[in-house]
PDB file of C-alpha atoms and ligand atoms in Angstrom:
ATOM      1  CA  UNK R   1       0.000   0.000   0.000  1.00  0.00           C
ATOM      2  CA  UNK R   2       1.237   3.169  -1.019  1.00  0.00           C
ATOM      3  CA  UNK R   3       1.199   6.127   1.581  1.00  0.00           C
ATOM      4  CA  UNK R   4      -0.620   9.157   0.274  1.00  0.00           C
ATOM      5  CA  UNK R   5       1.023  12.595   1.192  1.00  0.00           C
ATOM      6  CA  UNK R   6      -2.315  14.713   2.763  1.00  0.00           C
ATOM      7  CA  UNK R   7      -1.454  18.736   2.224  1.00  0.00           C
ATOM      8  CA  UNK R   8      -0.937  19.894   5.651  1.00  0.00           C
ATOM      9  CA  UNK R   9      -2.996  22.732   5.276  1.00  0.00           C
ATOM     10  CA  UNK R  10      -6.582  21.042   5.997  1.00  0.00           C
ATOM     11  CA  UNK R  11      -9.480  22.238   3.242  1.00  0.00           C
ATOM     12  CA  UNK R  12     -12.022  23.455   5.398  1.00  0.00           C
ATOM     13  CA  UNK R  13     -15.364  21.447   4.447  1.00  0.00           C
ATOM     14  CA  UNK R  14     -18.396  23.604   5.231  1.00  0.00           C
ATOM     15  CA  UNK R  15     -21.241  20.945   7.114  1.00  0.00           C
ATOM     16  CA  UNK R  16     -24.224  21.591   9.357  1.00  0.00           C
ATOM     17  CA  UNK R  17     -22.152  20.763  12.214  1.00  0.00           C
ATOM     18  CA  UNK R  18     -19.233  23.085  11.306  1.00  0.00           C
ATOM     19  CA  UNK R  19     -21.722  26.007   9.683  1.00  0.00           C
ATOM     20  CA  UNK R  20     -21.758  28.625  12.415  1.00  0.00           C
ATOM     21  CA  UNK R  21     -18.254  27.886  14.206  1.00  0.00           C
ATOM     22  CA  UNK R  22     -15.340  30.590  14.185  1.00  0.00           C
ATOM     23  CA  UNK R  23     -13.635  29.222  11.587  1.00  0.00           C
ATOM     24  CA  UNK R  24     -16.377  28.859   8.738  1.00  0.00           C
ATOM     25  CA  UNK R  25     -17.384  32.598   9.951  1.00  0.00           C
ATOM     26  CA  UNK R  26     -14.189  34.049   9.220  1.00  0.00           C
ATOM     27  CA  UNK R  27     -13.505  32.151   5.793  1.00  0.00           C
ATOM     28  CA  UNK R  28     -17.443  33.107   4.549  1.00  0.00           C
ATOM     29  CA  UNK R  29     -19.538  36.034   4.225  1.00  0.00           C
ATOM     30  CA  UNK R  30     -23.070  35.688   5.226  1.00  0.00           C
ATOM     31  CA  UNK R  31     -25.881  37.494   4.992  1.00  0.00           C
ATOM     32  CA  UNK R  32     -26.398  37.699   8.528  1.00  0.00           C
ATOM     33  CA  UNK R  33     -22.798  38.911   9.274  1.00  0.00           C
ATOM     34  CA  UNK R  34     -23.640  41.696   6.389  1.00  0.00           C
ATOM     35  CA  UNK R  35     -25.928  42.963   8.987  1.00  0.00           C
ATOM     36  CA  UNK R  36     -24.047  43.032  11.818  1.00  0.00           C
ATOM     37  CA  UNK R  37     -21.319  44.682   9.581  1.00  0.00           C
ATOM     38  CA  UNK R  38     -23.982  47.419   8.204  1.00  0.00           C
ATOM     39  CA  UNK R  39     -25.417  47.817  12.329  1.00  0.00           C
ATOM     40  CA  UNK R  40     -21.660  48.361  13.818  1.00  0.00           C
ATOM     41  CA  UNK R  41     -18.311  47.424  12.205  1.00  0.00           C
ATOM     42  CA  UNK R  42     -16.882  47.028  16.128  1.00  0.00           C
ATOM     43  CA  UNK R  43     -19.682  44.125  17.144  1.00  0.00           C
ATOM     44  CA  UNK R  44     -19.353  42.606  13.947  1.00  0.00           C
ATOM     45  CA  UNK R  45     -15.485  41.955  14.255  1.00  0.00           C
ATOM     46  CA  UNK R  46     -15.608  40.773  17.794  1.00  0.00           C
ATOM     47  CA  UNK R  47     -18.272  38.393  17.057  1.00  0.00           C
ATOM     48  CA  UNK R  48     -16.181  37.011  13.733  1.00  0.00           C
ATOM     49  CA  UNK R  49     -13.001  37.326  16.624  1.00  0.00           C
ATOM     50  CA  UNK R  50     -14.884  35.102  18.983  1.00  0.00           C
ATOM     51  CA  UNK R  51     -15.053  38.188  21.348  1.00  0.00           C
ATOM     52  CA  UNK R  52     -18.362  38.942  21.685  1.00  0.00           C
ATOM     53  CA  UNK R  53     -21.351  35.848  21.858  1.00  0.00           C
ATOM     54  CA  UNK R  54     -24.889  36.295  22.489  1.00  0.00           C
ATOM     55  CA  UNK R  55     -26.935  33.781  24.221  1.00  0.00           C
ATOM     56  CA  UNK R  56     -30.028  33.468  22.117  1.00  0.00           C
ATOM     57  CA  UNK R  57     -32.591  35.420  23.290  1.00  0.00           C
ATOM     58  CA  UNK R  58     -36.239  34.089  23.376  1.00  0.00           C
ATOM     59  CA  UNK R  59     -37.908  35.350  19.956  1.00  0.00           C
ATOM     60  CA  UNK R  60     -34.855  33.221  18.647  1.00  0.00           C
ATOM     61  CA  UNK R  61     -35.688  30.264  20.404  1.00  0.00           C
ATOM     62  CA  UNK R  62     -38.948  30.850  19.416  1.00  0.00           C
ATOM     63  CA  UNK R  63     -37.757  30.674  15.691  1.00  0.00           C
ATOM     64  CA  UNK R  64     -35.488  27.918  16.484  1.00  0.00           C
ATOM     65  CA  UNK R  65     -37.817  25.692  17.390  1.00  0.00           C
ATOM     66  CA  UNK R  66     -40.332  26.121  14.746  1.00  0.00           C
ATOM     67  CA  UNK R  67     -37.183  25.581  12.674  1.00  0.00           C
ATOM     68  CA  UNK R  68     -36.447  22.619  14.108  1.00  0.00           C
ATOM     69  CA  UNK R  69     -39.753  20.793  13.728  1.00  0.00           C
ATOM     70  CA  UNK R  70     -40.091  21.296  10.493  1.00  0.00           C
ATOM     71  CA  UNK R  71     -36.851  19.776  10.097  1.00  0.00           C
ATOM     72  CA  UNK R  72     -37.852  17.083  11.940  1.00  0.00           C
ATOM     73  CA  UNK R  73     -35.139  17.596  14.990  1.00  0.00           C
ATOM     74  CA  UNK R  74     -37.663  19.067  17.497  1.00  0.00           C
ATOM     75  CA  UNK R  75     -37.331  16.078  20.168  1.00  0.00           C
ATOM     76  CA  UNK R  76     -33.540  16.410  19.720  1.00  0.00           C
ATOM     77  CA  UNK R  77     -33.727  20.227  19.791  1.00  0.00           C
ATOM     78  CA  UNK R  78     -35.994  20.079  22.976  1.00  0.00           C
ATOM     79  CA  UNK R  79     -33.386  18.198  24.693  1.00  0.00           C
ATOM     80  CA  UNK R  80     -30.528  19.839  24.502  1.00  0.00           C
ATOM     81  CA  UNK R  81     -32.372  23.409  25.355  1.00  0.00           C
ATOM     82  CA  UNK R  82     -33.274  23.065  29.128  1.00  0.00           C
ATOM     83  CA  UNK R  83     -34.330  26.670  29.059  1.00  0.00           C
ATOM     84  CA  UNK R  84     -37.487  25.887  27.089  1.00  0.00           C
ATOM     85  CA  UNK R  85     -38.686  24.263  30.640  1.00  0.00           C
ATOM     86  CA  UNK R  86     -40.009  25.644  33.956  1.00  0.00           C
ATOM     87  CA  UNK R  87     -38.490  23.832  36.855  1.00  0.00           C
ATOM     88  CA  UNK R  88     -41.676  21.096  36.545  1.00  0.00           C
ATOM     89  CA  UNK R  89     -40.693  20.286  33.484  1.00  0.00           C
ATOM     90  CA  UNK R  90     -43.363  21.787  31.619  1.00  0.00           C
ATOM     91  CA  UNK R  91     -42.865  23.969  28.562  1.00  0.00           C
ATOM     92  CA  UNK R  92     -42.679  27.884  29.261  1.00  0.00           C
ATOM     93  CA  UNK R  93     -45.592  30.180  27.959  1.00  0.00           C
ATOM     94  CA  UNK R  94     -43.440  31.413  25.572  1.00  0.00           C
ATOM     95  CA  UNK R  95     -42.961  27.658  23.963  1.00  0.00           C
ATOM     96  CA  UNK R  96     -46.618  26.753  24.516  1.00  0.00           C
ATOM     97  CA  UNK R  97     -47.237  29.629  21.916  1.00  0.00           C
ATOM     98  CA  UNK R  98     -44.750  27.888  19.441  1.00  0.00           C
ATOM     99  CA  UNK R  99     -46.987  24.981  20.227  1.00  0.00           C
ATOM    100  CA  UNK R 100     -50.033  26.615  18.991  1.00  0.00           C
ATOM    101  CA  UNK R 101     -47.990  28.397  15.818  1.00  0.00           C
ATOM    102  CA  UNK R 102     -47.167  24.945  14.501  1.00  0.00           C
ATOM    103  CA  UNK R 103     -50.412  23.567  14.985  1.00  0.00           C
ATOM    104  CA  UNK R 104     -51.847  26.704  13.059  1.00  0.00           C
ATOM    105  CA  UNK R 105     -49.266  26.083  10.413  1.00  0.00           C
ATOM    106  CA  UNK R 106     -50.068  22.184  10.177  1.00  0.00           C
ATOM    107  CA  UNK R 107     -53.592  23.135   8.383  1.00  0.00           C
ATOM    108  CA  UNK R 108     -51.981  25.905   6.194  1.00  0.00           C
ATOM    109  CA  UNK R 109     -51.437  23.761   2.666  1.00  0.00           C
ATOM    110  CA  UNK R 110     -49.467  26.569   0.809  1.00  0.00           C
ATOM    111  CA  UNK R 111     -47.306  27.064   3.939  1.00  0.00           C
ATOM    112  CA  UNK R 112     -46.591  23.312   4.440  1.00  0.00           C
ATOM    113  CA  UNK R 113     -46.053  22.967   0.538  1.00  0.00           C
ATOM    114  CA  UNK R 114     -43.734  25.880   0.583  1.00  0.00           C
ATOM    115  CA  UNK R 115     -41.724  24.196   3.759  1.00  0.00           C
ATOM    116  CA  UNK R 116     -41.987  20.792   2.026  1.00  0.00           C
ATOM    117  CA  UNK R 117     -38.829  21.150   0.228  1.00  0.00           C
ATOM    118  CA  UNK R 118     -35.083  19.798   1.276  1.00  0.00           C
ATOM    119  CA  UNK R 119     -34.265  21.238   4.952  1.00  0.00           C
ATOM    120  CA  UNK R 120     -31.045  23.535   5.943  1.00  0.00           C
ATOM    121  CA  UNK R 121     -29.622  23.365   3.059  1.00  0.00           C
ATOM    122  CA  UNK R 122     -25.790  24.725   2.483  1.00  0.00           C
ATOM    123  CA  UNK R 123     -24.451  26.242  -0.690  1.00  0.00           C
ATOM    124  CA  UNK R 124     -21.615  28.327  -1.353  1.00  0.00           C
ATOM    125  CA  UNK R 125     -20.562  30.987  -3.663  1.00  0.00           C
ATOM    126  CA  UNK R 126     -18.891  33.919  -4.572  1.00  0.00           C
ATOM    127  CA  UNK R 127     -20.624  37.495  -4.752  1.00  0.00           C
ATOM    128  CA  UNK R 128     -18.745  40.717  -4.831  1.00  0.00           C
ATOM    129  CA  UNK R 129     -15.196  39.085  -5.321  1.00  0.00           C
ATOM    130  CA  UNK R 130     -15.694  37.070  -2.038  1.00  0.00           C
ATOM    131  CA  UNK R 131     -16.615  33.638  -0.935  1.00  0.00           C
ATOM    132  CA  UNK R 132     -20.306  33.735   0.592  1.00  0.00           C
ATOM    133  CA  UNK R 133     -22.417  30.623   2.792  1.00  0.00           C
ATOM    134  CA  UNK R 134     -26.192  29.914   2.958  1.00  0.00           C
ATOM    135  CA  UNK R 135     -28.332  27.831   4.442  1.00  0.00           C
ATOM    136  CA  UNK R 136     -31.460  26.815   3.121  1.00  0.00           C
ATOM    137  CA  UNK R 137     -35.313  26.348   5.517  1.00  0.00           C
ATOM    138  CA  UNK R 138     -36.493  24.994   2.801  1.00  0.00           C
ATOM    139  CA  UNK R 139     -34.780  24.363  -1.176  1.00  0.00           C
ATOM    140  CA  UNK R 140     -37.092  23.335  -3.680  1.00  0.00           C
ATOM    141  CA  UNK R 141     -35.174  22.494  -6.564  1.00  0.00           C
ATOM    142  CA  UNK R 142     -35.405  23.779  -9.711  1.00  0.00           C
ATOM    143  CA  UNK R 143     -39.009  25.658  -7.812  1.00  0.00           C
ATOM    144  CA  UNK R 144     -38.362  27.881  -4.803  1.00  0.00           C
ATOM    145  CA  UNK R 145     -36.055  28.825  -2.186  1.00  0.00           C
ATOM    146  CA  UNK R 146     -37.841  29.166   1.313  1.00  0.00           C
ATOM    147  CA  UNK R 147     -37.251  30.765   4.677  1.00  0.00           C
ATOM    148  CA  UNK R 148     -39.386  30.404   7.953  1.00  0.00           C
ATOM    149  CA  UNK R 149     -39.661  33.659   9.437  1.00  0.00           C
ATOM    150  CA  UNK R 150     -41.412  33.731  12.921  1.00  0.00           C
ATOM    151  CA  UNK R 151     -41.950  37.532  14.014  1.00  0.00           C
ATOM    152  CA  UNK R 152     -44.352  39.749  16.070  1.00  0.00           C
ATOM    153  CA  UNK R 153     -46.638  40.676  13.924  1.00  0.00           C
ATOM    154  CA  UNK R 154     -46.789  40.248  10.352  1.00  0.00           C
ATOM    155  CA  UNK R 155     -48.519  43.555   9.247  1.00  0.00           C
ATOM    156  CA  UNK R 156     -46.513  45.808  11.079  1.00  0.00           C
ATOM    157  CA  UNK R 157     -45.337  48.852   9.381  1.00  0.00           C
ATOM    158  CA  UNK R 158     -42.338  51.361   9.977  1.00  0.00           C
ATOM    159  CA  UNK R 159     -40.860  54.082   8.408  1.00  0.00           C
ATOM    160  CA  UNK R 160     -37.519  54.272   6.473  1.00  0.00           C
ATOM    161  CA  UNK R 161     -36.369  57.681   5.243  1.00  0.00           C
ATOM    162  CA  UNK R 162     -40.069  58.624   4.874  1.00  0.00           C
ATOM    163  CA  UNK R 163     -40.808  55.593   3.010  1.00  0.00           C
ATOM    164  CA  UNK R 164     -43.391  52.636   4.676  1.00  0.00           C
ATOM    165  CA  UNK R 165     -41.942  49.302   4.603  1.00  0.00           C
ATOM    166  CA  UNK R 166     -43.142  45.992   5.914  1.00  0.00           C
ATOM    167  CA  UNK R 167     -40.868  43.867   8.123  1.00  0.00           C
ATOM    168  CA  UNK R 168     -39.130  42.075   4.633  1.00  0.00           C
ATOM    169  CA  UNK R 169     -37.491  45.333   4.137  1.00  0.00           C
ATOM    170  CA  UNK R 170     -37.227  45.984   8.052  1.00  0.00           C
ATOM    171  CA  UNK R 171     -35.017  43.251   9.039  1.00  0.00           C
ATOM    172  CA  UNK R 172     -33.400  42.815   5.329  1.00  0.00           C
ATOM    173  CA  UNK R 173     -35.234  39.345   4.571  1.00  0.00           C
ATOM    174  CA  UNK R 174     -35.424  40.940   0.805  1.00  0.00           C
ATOM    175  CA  UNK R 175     -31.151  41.261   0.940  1.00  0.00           C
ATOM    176  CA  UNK R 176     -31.085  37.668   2.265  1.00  0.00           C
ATOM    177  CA  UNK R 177     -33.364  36.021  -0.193  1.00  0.00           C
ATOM    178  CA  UNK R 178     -30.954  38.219  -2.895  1.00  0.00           C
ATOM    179  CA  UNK R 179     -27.936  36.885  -2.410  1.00  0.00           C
ATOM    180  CA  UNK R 180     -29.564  33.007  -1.568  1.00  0.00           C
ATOM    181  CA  UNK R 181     -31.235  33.444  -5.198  1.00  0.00           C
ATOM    182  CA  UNK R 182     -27.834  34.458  -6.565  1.00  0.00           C
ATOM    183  CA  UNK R 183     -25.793  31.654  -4.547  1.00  0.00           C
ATOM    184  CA  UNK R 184     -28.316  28.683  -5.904  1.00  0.00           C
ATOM    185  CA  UNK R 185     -27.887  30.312  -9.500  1.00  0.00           C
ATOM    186  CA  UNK R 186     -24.220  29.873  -9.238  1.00  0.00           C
ATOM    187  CA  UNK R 187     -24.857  26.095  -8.394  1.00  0.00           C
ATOM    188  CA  UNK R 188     -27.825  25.060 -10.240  1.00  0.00           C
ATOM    189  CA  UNK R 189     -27.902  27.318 -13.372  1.00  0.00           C
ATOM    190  CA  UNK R 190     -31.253  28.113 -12.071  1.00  0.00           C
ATOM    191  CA  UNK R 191     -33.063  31.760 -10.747  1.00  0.00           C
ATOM    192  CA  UNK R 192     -35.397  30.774  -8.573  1.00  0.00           C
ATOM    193  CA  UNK R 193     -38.858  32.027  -6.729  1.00  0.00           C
ATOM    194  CA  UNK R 194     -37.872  33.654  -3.256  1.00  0.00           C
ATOM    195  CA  UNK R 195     -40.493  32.891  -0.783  1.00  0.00           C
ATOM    196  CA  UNK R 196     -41.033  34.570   3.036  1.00  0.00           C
ATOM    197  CA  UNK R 197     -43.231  31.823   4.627  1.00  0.00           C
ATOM    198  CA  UNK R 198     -43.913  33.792   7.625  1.00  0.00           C
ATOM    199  CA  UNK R 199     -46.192  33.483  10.807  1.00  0.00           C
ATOM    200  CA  UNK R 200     -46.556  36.224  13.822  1.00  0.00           C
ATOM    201  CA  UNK R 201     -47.002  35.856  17.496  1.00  0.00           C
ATOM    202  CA  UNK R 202     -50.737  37.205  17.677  1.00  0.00           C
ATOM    203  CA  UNK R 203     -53.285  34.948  20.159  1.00  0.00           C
ATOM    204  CA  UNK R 204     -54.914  33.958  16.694  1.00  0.00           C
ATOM    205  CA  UNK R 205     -51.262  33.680  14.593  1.00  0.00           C
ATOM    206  CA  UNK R 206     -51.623  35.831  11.212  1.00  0.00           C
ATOM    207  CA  UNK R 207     -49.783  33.606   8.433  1.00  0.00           C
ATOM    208  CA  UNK R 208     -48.883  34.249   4.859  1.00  0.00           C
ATOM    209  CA  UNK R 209     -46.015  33.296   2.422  1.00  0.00           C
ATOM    210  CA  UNK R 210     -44.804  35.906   0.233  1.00  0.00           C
ATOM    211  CA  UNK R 211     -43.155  35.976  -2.652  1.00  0.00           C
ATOM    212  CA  UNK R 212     -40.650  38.413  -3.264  1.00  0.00           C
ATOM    213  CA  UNK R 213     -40.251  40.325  -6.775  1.00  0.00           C
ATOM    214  CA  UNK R 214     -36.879  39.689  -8.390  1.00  0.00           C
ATOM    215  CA  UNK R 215     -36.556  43.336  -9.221  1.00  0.00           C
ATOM    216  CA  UNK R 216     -36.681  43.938  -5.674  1.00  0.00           C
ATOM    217  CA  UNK R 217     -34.223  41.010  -5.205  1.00  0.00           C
ATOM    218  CA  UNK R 218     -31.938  42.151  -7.625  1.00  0.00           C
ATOM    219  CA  UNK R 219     -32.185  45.834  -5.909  1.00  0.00           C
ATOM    220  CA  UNK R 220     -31.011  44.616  -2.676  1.00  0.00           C
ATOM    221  CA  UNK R 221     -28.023  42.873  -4.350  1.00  0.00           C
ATOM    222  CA  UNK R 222     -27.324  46.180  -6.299  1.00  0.00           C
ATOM    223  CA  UNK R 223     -27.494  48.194  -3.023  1.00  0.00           C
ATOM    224  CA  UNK R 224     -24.793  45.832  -1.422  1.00  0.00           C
ATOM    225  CA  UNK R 225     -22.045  46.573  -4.250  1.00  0.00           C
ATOM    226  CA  UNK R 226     -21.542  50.367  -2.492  1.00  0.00           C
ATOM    227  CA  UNK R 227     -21.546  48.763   0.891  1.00  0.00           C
ATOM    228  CA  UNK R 228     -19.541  45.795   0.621  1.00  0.00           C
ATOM    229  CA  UNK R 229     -15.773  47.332  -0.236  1.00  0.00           C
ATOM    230  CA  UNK R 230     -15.494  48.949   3.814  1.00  0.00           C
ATOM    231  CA  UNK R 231     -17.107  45.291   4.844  1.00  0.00           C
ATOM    232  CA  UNK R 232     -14.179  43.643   2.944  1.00  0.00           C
ATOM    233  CA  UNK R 233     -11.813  45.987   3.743  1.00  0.00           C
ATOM    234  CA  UNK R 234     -12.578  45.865   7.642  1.00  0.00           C
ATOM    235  CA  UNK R 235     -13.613  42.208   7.866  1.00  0.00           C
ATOM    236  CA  UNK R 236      -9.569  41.646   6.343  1.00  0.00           C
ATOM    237  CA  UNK R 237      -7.941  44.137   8.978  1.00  0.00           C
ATOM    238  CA  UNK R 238      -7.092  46.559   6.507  1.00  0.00           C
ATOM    239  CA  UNK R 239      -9.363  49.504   7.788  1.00  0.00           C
ATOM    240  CA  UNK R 240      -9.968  50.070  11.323  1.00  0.00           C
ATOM    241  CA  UNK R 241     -13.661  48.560  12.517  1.00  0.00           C
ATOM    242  CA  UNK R 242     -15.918  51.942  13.633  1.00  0.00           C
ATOM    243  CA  UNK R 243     -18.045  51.536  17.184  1.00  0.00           C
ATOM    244  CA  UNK R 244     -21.597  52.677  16.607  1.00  0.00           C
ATOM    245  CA  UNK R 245     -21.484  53.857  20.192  1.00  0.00           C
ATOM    246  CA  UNK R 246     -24.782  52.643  21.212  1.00  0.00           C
ATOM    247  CA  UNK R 247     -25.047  48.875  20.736  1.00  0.00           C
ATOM    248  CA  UNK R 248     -24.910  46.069  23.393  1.00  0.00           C
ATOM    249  CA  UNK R 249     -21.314  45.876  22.467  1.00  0.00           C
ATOM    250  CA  UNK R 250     -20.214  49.340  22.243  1.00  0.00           C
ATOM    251  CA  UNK R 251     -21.583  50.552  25.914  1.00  0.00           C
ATOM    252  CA  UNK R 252     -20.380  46.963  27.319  1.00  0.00           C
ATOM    253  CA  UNK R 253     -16.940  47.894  26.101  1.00  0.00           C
ATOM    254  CA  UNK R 254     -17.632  51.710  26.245  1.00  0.00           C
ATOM    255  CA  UNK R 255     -13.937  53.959  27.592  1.00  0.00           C
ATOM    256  CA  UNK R 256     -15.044  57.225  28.887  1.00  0.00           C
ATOM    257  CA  UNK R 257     -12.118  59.771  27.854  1.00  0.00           C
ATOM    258  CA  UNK R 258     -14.078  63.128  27.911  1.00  0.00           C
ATOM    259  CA  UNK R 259     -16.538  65.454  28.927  1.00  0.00           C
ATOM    260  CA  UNK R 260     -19.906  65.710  26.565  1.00  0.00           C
ATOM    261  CA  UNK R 261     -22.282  67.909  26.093  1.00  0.00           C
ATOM    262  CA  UNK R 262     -26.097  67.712  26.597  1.00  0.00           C
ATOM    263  CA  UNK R 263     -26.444  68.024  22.488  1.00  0.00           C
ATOM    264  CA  UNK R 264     -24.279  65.023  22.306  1.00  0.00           C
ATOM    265  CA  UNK R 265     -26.598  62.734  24.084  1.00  0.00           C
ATOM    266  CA  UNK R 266     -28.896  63.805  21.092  1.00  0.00           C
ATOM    267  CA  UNK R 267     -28.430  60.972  18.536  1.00  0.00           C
ATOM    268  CA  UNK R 268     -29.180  61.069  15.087  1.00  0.00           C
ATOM    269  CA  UNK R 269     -29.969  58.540  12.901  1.00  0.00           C
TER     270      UNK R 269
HETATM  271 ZN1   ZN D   1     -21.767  49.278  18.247  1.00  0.00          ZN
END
């Protein structure tokens, strides 16, 4: 038997298991470190660094475990997450309500044909001259690519520069869904639907999937080309990361070195 020389640099293999460790997060973009990068430069880096790591806070649990029974992992997911439980071992109120948002999906066809496709999928790409990751709720091939959002309320509006937006546009689902379209295209030759199977938090859950326009798809991506440069840039040490000032991060790692003013508490945004 012949002994086979193995390079000693390892080639990093991006699996489920591997998908959201240090490593994967500082060879990939994602969309979801785009954001972080677009809310503060500082938090983003000392996340990437390994500096800075939230404990999941309940409306991501929430979303978590709807996640995880459509995947079919909700038994597993239930026990390893002891803080879904009061101390009698019964679910908390806040994971009774996922309860009752599953059941309400369950009779939903169009939701439950939209989530019937292949689960947490993983692609990879490269957008903007660098290497990007996604993961998939749902990948219908050569059809649609799905993601379960869980949030407060589904017809809530706010305001952007004047402009009403829904929460798509609010919390960047339409950016998300961009670059996902444009990943699976790279792989599969394919543009597919982009689909917001979503589901609020009401007493009587509101519920609707939504498919997003590939103009405003293709937007999103276009608005990303100005931004993305300073996120390279910063994200490989060659410009200097800039604190928002007012994020979890920033005041947990705040330095006071002068005096302010009372029109300095005044922030604009
Ligand atoms: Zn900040």
């Amino acid at each position: 038997m012949s002994t086979t020389k193995t390079s000693k640099k390892k080639r990093f293999k991006l699996t489920n298991e591997n998908y959201y460790s240090k490593e994967a997060n500082q060879r990939y973009f994602s969309v979801s470190q785009v954001k972080d990068f677009l809310k503060c430069e500082a938090y983003a880096m000392a996340k990437i660094n390994g500096e800075w790591v939230e404990e999941p806070t309940t409306p991501m649990l929430i979303g978590s475990y709807v996640d995880s029974y459509f995947e079919g992992t909700l038994e597993e997911f239930k026990s390893k997450t002891p803080e879904l439980f009061k101390k009698d071992g019964s679910l908390k109120s806040d994971y009774v309500k996922a309860e009752s948002i599953i059941r309400r999906v369950e009779n939903e066809e169009l939701f439950m044909n939209c989530m019937s496709g292949e689960k947490q999928v993983i692609m990879t790409g490269e957008f903007l001259g660098v290497q990007w990751k996604i993961k998939m709720d749902s990948y219908i091939p050569h059809q649609a690519i799905v993601d379960l959002k869980v949030v407060q309320k589904l017809r809530d509006i706010s305001y952007k520069n004047g402009f009403r937006q829904s929460f798509i546009e609010k919390w960047g689902y339409d950016l998300q869904l961009g670059i996902y379209q444009e990943i699976v295209r790279q792989n599969t030759g394919e543009v597919l639907d982009c689909i917001i199977a979503a589901v609020d938090k009401q007493d009587y859950p509101d519920i609707d999937c939504i498919l997003i326009p590939n103009e405003q798809l293709e937007f999103q991506r276009n608005q990303l080309l100005f931004k993305m440069q300073r996120i390279i840039d910063v994200k490989n040490y060659n410009e200097e990361p800039r604190r928002c000032g007012v994020c979890d991060y920033c005041r947990a790692t705040k330095k006071l070195e002068k005096l302010i003013l009372p029109d300095d508490l005044i922030v604009f945004n």
